[in-house]
N, CA, C and O atoms as a DFTB+ gen file, in Angstrom:
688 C
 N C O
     1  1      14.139     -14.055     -24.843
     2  2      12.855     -13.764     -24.235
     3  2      12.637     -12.253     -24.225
     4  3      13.312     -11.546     -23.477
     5  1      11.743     -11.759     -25.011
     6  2      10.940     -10.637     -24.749
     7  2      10.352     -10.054     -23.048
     8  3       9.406     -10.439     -22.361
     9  1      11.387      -8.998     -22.816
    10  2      11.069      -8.941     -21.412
    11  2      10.012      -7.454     -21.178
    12  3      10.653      -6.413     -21.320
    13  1       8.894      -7.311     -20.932
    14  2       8.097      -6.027     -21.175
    15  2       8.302      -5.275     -19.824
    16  3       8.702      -5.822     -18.797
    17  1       7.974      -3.924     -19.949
    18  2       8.086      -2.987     -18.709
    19  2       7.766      -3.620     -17.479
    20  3       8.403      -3.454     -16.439
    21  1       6.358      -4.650     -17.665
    22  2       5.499      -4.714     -16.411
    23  2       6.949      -5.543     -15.921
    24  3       7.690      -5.304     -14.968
    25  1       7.037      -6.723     -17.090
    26  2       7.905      -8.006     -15.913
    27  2       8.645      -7.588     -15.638
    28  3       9.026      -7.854     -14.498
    29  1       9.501      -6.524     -16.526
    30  2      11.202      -6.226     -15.616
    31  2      10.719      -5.579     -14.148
    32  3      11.473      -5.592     -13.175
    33  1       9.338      -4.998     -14.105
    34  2       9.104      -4.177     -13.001
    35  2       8.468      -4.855     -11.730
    36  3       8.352      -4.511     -10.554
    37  1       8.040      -6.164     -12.594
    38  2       7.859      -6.972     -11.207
    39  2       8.741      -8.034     -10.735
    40  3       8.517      -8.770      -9.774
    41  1      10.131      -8.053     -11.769
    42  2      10.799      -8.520     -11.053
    43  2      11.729      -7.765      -9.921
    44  3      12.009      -8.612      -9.072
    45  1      12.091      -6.976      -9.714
    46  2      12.398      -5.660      -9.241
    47  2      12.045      -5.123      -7.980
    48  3      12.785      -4.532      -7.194
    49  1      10.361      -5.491      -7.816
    50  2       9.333      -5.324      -6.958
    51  2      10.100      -6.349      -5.345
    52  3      10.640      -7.455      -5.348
    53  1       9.902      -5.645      -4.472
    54  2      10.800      -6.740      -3.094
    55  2       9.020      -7.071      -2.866
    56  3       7.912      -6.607      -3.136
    57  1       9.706      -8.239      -2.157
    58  2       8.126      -8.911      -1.431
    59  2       7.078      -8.130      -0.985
    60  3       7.349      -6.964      -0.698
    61  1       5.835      -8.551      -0.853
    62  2       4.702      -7.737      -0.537
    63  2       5.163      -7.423       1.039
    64  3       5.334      -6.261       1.406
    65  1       5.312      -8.336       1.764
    66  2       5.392      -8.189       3.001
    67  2       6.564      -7.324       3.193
    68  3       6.234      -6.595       4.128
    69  1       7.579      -7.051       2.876
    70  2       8.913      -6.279       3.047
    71  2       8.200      -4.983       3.059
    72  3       8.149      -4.576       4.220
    73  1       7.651      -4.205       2.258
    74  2       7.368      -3.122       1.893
    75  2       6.790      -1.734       2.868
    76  3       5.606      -1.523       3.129
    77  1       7.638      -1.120       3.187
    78  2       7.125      -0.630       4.398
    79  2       6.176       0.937       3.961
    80  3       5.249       1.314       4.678
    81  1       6.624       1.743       2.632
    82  2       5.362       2.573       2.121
    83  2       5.803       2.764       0.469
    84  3       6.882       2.317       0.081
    85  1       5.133       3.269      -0.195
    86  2       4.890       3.429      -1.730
    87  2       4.875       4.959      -1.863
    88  3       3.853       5.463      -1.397
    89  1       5.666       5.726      -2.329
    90  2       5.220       6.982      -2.112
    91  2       5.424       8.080      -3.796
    92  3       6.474       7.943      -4.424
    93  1       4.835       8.616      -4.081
    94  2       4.923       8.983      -5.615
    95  2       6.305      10.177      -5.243
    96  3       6.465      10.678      -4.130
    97  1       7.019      10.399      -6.222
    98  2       7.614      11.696      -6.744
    99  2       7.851      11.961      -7.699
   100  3       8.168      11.119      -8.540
   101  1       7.771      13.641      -8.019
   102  2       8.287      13.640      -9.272
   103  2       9.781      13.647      -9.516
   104  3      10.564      14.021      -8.642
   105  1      10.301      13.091     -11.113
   106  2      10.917      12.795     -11.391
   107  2      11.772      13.751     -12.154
   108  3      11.262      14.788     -12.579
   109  1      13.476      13.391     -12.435
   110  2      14.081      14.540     -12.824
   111  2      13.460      14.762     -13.944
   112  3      13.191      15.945     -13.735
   113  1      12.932      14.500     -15.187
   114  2      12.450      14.793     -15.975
   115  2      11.318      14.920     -16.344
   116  3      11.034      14.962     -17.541
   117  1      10.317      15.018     -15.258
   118  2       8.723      15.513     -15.158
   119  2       8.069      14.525     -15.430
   120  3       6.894      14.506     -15.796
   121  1       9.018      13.336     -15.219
   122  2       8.051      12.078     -15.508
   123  2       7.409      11.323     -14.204
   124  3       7.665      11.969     -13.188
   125  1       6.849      10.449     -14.012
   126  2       6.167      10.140     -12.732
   127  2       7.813       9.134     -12.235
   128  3       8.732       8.719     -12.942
   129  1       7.559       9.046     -10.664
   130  2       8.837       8.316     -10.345
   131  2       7.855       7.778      -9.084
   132  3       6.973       8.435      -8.530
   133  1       8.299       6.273      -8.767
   134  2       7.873       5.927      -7.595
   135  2       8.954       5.378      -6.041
   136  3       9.267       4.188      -6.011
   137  1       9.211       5.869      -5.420
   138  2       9.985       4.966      -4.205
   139  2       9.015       4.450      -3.524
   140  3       7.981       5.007      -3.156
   141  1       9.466       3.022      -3.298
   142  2       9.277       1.675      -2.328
   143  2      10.277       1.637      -1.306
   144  3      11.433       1.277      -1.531
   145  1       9.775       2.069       0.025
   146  2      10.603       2.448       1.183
   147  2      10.230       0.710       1.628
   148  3       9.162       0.100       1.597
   149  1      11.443       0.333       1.984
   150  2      11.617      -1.692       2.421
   151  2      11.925      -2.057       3.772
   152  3      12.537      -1.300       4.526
   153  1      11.529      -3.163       4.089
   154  2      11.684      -3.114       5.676
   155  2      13.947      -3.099       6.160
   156  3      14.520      -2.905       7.233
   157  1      14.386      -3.341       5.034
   158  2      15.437      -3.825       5.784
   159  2      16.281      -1.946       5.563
   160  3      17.446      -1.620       5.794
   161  1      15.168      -1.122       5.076
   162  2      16.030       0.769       4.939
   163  2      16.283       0.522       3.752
   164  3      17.239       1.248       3.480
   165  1      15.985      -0.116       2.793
   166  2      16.480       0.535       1.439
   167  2      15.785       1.173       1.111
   168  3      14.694       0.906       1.613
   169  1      15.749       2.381       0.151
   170  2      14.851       3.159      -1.178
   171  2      14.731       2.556      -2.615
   172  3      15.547       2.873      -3.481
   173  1      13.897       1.845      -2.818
   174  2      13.811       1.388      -4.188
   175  2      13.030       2.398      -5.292
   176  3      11.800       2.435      -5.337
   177  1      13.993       3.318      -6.290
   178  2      13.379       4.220      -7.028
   179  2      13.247       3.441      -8.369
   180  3      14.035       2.740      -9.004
   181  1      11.677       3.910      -8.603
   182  2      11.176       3.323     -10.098
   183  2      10.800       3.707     -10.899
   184  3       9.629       3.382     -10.699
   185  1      10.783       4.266     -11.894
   186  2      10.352       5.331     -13.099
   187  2       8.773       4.644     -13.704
   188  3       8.293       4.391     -14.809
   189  1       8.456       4.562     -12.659
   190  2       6.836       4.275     -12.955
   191  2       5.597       4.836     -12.078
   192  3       5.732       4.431     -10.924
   193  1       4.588       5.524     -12.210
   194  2       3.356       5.708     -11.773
   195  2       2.933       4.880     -10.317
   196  3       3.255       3.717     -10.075
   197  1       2.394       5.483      -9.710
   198  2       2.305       4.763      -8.006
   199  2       1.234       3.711      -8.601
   200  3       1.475       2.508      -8.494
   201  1       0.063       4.156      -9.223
   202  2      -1.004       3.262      -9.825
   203  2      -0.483       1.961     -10.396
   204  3      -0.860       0.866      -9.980
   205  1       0.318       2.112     -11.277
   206  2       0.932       1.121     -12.098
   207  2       1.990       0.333     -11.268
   208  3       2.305      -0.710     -11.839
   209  1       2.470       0.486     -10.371
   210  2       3.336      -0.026      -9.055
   211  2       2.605      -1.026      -8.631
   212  3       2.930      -2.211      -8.717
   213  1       1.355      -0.499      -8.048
   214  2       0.411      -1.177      -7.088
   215  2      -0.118      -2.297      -7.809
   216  3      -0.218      -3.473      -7.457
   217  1      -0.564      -1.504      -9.301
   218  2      -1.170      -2.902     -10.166
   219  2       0.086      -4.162     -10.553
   220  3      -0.233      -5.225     -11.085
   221  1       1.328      -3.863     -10.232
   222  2       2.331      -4.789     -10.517
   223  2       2.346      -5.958      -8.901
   224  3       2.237      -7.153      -8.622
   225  1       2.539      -4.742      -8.278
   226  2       2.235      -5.599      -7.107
   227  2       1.137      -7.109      -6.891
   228  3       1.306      -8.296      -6.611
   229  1      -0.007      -6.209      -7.212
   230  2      -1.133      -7.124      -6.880
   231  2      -0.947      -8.170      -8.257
   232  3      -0.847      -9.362      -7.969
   233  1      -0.904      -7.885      -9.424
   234  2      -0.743      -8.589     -10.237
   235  2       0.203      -9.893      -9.957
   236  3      -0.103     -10.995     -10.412
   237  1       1.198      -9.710      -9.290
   238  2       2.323     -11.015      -8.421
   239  2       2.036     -11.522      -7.368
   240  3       2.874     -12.111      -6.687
   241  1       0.420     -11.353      -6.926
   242  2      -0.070     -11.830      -5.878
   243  2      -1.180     -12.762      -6.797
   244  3      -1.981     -13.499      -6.222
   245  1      -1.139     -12.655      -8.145
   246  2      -2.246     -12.920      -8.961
   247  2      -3.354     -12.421      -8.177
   248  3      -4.007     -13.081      -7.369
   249  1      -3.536     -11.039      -8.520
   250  2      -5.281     -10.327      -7.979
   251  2      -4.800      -9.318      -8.807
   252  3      -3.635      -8.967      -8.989
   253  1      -5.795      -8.908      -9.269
   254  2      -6.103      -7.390      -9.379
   255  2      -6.220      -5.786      -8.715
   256  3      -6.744      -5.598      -7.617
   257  1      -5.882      -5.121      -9.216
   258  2      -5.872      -3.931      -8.289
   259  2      -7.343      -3.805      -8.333
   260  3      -8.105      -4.083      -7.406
   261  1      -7.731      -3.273      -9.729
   262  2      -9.254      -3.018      -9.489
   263  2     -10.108      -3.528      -8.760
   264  3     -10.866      -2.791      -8.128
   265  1     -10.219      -5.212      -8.644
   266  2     -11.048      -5.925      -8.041
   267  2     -10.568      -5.869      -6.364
   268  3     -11.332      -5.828      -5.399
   269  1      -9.152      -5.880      -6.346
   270  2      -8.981      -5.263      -4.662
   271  2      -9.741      -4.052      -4.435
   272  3     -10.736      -4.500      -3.864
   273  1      -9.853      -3.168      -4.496
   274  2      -9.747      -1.813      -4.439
   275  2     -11.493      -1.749      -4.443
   276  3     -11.929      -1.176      -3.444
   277  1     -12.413      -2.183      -5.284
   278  2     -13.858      -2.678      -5.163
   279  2     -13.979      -3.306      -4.484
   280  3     -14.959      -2.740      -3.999
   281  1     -13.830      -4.281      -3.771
   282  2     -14.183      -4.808      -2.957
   283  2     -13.539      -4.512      -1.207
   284  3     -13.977      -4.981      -0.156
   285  1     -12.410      -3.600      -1.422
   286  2     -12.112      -2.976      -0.408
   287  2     -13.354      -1.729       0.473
   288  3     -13.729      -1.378       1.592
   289  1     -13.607      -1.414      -1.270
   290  2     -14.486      -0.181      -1.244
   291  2     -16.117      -0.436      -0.542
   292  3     -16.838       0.224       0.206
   293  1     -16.221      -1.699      -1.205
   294  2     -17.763      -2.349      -0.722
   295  2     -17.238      -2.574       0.250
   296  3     -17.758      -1.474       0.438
   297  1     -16.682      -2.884       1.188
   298  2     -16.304      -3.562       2.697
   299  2     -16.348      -1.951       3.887
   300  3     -16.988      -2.079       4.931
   301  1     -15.841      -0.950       3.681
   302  2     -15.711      -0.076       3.996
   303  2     -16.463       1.425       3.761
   304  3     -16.311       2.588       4.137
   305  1     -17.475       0.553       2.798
   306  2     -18.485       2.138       2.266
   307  2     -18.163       3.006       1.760
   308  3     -19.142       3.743       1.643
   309  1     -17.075       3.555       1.219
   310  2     -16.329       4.524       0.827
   311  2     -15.830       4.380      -0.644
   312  3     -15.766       3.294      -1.221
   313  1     -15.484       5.570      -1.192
   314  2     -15.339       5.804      -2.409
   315  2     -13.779       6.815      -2.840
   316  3     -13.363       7.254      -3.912
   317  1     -13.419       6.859      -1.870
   318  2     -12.201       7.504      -2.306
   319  2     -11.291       6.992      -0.982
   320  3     -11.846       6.515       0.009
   321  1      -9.960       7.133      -1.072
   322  2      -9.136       6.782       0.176
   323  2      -9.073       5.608       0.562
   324  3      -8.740       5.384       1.726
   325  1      -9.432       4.371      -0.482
   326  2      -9.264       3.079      -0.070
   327  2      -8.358       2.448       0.117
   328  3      -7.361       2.300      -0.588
   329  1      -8.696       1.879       1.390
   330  2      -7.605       0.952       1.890
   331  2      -7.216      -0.268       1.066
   332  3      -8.224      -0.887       0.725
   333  1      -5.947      -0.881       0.584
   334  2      -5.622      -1.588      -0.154
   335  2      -5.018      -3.151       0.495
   336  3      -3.818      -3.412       0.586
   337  1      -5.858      -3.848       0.802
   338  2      -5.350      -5.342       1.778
   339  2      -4.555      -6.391       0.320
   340  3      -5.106      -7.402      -0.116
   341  1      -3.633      -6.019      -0.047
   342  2      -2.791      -6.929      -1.009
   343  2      -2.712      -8.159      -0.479
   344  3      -2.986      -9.223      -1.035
   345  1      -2.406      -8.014       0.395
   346  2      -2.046      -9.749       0.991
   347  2      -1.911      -9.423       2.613
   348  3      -1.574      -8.289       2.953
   349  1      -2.178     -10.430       3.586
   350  2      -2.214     -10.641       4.765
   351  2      -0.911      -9.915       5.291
   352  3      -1.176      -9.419       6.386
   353  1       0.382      -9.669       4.926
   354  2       1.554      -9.104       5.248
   355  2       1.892      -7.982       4.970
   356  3       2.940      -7.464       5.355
   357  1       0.516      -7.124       3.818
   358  2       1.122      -5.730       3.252
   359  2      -0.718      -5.497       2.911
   360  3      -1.475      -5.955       2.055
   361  1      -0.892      -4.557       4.066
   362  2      -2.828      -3.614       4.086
   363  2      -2.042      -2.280       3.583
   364  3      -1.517      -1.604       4.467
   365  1      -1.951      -1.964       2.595
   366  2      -2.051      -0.377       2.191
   367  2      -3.013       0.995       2.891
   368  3      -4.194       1.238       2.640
   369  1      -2.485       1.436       3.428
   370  2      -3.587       2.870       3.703
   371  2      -2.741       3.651       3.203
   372  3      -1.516       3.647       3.085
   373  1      -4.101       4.761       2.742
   374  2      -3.443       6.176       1.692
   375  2      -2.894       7.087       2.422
   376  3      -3.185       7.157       3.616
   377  1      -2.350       7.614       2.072
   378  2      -1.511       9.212       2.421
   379  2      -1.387      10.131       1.363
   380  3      -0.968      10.016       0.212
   381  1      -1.924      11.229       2.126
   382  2      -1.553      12.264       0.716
   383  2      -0.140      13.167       1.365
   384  3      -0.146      13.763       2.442
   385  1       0.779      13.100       0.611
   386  2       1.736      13.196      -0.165
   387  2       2.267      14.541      -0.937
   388  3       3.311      15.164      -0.746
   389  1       1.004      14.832      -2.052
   390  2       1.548      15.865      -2.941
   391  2       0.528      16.284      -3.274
   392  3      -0.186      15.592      -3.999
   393  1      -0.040      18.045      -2.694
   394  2      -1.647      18.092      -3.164
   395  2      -1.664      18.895      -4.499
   396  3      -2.706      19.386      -4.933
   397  1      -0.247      19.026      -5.246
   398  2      -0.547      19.658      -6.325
   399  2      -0.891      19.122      -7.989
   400  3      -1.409      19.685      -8.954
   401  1      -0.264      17.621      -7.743
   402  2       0.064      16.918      -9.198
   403  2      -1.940      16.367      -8.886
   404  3      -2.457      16.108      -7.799
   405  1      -2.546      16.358     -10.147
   406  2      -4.180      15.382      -9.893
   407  2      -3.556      13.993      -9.930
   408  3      -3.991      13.250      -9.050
   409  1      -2.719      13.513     -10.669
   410  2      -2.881      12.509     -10.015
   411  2      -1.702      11.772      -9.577
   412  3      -0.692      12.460      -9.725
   413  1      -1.520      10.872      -9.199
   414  2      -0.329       9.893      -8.621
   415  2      -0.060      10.949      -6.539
   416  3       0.903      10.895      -5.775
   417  1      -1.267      11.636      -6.414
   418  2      -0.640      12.520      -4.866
   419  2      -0.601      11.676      -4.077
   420  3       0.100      11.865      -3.084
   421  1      -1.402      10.322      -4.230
   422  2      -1.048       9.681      -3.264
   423  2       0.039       8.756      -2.613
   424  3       0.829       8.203      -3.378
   425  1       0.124       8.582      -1.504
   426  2       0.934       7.397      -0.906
   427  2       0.680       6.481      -0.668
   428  3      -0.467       6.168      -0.984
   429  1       1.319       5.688      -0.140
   430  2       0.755       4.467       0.570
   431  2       1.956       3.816       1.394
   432  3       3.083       3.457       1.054
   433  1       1.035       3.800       3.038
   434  2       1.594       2.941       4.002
   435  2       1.341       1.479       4.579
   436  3       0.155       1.150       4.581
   437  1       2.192       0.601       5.039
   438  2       2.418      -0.687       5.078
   439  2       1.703      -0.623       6.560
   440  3       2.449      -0.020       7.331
   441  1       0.394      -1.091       7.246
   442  2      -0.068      -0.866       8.496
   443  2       0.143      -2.261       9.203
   444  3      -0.006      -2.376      10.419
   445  1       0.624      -3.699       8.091
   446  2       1.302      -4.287       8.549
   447  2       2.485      -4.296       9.558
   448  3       2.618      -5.025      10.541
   449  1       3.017      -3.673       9.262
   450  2       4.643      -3.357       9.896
   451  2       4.076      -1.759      10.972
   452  3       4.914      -1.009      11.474
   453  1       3.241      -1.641      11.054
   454  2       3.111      -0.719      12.587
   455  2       3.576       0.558      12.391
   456  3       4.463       0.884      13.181
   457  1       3.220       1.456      11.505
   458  2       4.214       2.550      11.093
   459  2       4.158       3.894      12.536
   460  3       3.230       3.647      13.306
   461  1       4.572       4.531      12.735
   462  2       4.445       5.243      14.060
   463  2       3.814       6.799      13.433
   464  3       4.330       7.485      12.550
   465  1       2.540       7.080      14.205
   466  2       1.825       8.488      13.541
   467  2       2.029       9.886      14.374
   468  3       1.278      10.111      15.322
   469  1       2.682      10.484      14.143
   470  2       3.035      11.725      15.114
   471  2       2.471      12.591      14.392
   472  3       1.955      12.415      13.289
   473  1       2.593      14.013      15.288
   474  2       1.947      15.583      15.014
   475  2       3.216      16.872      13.676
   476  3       4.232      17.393      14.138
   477  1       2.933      17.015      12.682
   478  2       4.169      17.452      12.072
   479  2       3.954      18.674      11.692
   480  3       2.819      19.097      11.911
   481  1       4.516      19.203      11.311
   482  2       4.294      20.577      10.479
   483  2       3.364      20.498       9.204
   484  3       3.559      19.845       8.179
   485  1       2.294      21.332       9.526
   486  2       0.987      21.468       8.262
   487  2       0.820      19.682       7.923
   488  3       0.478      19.331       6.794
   489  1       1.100      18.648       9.017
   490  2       0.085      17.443       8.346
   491  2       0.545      17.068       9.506
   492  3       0.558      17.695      10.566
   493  1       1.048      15.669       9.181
   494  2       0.809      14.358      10.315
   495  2       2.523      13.672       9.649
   496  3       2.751      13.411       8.467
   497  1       3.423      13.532      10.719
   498  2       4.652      12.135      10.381
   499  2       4.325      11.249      10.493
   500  3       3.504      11.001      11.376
   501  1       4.934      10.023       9.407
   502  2       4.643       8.793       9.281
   503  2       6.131       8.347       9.689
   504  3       7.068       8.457       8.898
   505  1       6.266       7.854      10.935
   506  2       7.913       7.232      10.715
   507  2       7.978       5.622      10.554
   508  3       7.620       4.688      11.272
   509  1       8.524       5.711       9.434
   510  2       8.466       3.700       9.381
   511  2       9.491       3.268       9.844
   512  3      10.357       4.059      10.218
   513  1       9.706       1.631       9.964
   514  2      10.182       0.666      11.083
   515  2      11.754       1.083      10.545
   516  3      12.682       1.214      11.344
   517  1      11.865       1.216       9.502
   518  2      13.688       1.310       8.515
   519  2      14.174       2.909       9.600
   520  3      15.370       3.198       9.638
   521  1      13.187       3.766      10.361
   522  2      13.766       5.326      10.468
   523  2      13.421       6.131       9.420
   524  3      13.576       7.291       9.801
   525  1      13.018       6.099       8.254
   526  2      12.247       6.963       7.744
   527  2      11.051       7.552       7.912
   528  3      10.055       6.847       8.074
   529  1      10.971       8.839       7.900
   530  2       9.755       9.404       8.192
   531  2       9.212       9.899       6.868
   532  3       9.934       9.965       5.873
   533  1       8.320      10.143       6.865
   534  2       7.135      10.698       5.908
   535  2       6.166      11.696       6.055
   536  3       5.184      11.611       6.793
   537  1       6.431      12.556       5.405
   538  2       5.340      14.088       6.257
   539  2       4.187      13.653       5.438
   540  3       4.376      13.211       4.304
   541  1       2.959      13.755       5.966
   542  2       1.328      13.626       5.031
   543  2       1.152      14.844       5.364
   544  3       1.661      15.525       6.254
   545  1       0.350      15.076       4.537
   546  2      -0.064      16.711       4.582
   547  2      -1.655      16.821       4.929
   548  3      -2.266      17.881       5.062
   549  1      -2.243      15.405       5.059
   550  2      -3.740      15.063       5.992
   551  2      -2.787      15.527       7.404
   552  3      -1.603      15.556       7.739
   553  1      -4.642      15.984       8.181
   554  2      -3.805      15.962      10.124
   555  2      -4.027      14.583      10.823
   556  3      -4.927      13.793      10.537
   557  1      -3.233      14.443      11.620
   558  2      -3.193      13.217      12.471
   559  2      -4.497      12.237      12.561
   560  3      -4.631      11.061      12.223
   561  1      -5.435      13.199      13.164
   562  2      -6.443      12.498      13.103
   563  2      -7.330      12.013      11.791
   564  3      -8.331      11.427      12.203
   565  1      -7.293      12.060      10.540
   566  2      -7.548      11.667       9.890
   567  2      -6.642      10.612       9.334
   568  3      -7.218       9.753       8.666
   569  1      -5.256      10.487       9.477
   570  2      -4.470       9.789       9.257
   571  2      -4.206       7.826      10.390
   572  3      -3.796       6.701      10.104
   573  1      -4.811       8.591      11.752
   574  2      -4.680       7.517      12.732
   575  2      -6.782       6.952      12.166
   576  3      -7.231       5.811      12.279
   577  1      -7.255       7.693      11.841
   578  2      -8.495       6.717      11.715
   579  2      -7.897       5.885      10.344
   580  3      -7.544       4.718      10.516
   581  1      -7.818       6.322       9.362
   582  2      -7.224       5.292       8.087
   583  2      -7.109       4.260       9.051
   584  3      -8.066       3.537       9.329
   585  1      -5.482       4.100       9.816
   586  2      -4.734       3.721      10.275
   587  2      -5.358       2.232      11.085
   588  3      -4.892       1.101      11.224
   589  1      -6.760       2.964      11.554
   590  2      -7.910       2.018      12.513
   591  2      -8.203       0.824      11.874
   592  3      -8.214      -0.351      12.238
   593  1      -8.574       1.734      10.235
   594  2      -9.433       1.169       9.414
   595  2      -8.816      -0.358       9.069
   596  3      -9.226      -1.519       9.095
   597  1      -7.570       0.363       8.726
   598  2      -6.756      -0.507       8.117
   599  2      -6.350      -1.562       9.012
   600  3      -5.960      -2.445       8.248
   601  1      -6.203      -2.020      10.325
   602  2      -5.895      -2.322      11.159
   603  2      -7.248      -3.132      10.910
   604  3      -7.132      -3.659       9.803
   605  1      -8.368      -3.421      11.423
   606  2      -9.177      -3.645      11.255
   607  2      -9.106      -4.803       9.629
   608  3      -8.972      -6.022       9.738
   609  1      -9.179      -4.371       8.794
   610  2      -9.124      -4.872       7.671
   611  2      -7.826      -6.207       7.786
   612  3      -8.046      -7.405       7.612
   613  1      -6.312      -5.497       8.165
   614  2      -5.884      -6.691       8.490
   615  2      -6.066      -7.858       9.625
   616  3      -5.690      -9.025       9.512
   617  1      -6.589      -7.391      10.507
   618  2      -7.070      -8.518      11.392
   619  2      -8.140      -9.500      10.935
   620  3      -8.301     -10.627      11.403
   621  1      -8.960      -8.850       9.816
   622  2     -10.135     -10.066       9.187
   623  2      -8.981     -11.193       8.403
   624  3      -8.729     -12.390       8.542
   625  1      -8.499     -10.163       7.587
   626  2      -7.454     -11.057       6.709
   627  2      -6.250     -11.816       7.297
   628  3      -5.529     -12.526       6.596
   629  1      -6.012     -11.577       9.003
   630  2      -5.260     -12.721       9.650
   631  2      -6.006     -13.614       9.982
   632  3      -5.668     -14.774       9.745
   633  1      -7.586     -13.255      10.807
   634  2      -8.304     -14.615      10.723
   635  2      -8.639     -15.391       9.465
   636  3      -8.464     -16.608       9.401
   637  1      -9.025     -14.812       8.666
   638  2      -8.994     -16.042       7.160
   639  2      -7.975     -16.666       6.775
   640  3      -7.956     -17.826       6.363
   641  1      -6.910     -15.804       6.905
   642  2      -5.568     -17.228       6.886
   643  2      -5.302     -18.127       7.547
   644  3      -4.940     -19.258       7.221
   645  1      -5.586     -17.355       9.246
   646  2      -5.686     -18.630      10.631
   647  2      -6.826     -19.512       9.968
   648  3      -6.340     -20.415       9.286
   649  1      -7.725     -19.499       9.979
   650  2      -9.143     -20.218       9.212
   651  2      -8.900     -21.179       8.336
   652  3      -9.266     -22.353       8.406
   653  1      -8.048     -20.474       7.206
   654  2      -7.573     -21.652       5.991
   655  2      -6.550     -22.782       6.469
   656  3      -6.689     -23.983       6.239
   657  1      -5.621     -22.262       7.090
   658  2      -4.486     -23.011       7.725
   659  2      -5.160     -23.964       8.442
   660  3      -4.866     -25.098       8.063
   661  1      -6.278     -23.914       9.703
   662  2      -6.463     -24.956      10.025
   663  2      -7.518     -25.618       9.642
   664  3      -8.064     -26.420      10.400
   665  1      -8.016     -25.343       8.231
   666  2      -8.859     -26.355       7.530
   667  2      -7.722     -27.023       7.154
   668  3      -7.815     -28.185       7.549
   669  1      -6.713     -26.830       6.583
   670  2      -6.044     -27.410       5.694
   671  2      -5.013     -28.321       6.466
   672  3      -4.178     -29.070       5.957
   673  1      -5.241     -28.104       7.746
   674  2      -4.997     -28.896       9.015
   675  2      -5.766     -30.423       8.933
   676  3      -5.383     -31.592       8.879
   677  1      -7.225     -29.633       8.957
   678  2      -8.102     -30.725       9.332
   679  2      -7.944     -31.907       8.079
   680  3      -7.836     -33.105       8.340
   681  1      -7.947     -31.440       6.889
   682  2      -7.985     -32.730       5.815
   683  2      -6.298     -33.010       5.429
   684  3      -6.126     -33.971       4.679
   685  1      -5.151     -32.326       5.831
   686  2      -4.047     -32.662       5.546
   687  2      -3.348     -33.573       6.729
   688  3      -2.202     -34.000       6.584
């Protein structure tokens, strides 16, 4: 069997729900590198693009990034900084990260799992549930509204699952 980048990379990928943030770095050889910080403290490092991560992700949820990410965008009015609702167990909100590379600066946090937002040097700490922290280089308050947003976004997407579950109540 012919195994291509994406599948080895989504097999690789820990559950949506595990995932506690996505965060770009660069790599020893100037290539893009991604860590997947996991709920149980591991670092999962991946020699792939944060973009191309996310689209693996959603792709094993069968969805699309693009069509998430549009329709995140129509829900929220906004055009940059979109919040990413993958699945009911893993709402993405952005973090910036790295304001020098154009692209891949962003992050992304799991608002599922409750990440804790403190005051840091020149941005805002992100400490997730594993004890890792995360410096954003946004200030707090722009970081705890995301945070709202996103919060918000997953609570629609817990009632539509409560919703489906007990239709599927009613005729099962």
């Amino acid at each position: 069997m012919n195994w291509t980048k994406r599948d080895m990379l989504m097999q690789r990928l820990p559950a949506a729900a595990d995932i506690l943030a996505i965060v770009p770095m660069n790599g020893a050889d100037g290539g893009r590198t991604t860590v997947i910080h996991t709920a149980e403290g591991d670092r999962l490092t991946l020699s792939a693009a944060t973009e191309y991560v996310l689209s693996c992700l959603a792709g094993r949820e069968d969805k699309e990034l693009r069509l998430i990410r549009r329709n995140a965008a129509r829900q929220l009015a906004r055009r940059r900084n979109i919040i990413l609702p993958i699945l009911h167990g893993c709402v993405l909100a952005p973090i910036m990260v790295d304001p020098k590379r154009r692209s891949g600066r962003l992050g992304y946090i799991n608002i599922a799992r409750r990440p804790l937002i403190g005051h840091g040097k020149d941005g805002t700490d992100v400490a997730l549930h594993s004890g890792t922290v995360i410096h954003c280089l946004w200030q707090p308050t722009t970081v705890k509204k995301l945070v709202q947003e996103a919060k918000a976004v997953h609570y629609k997407l817990l009632l539509d699952v409560r919703r489906q579950l007990e239709h599927a109540a009613e005729f099962g």
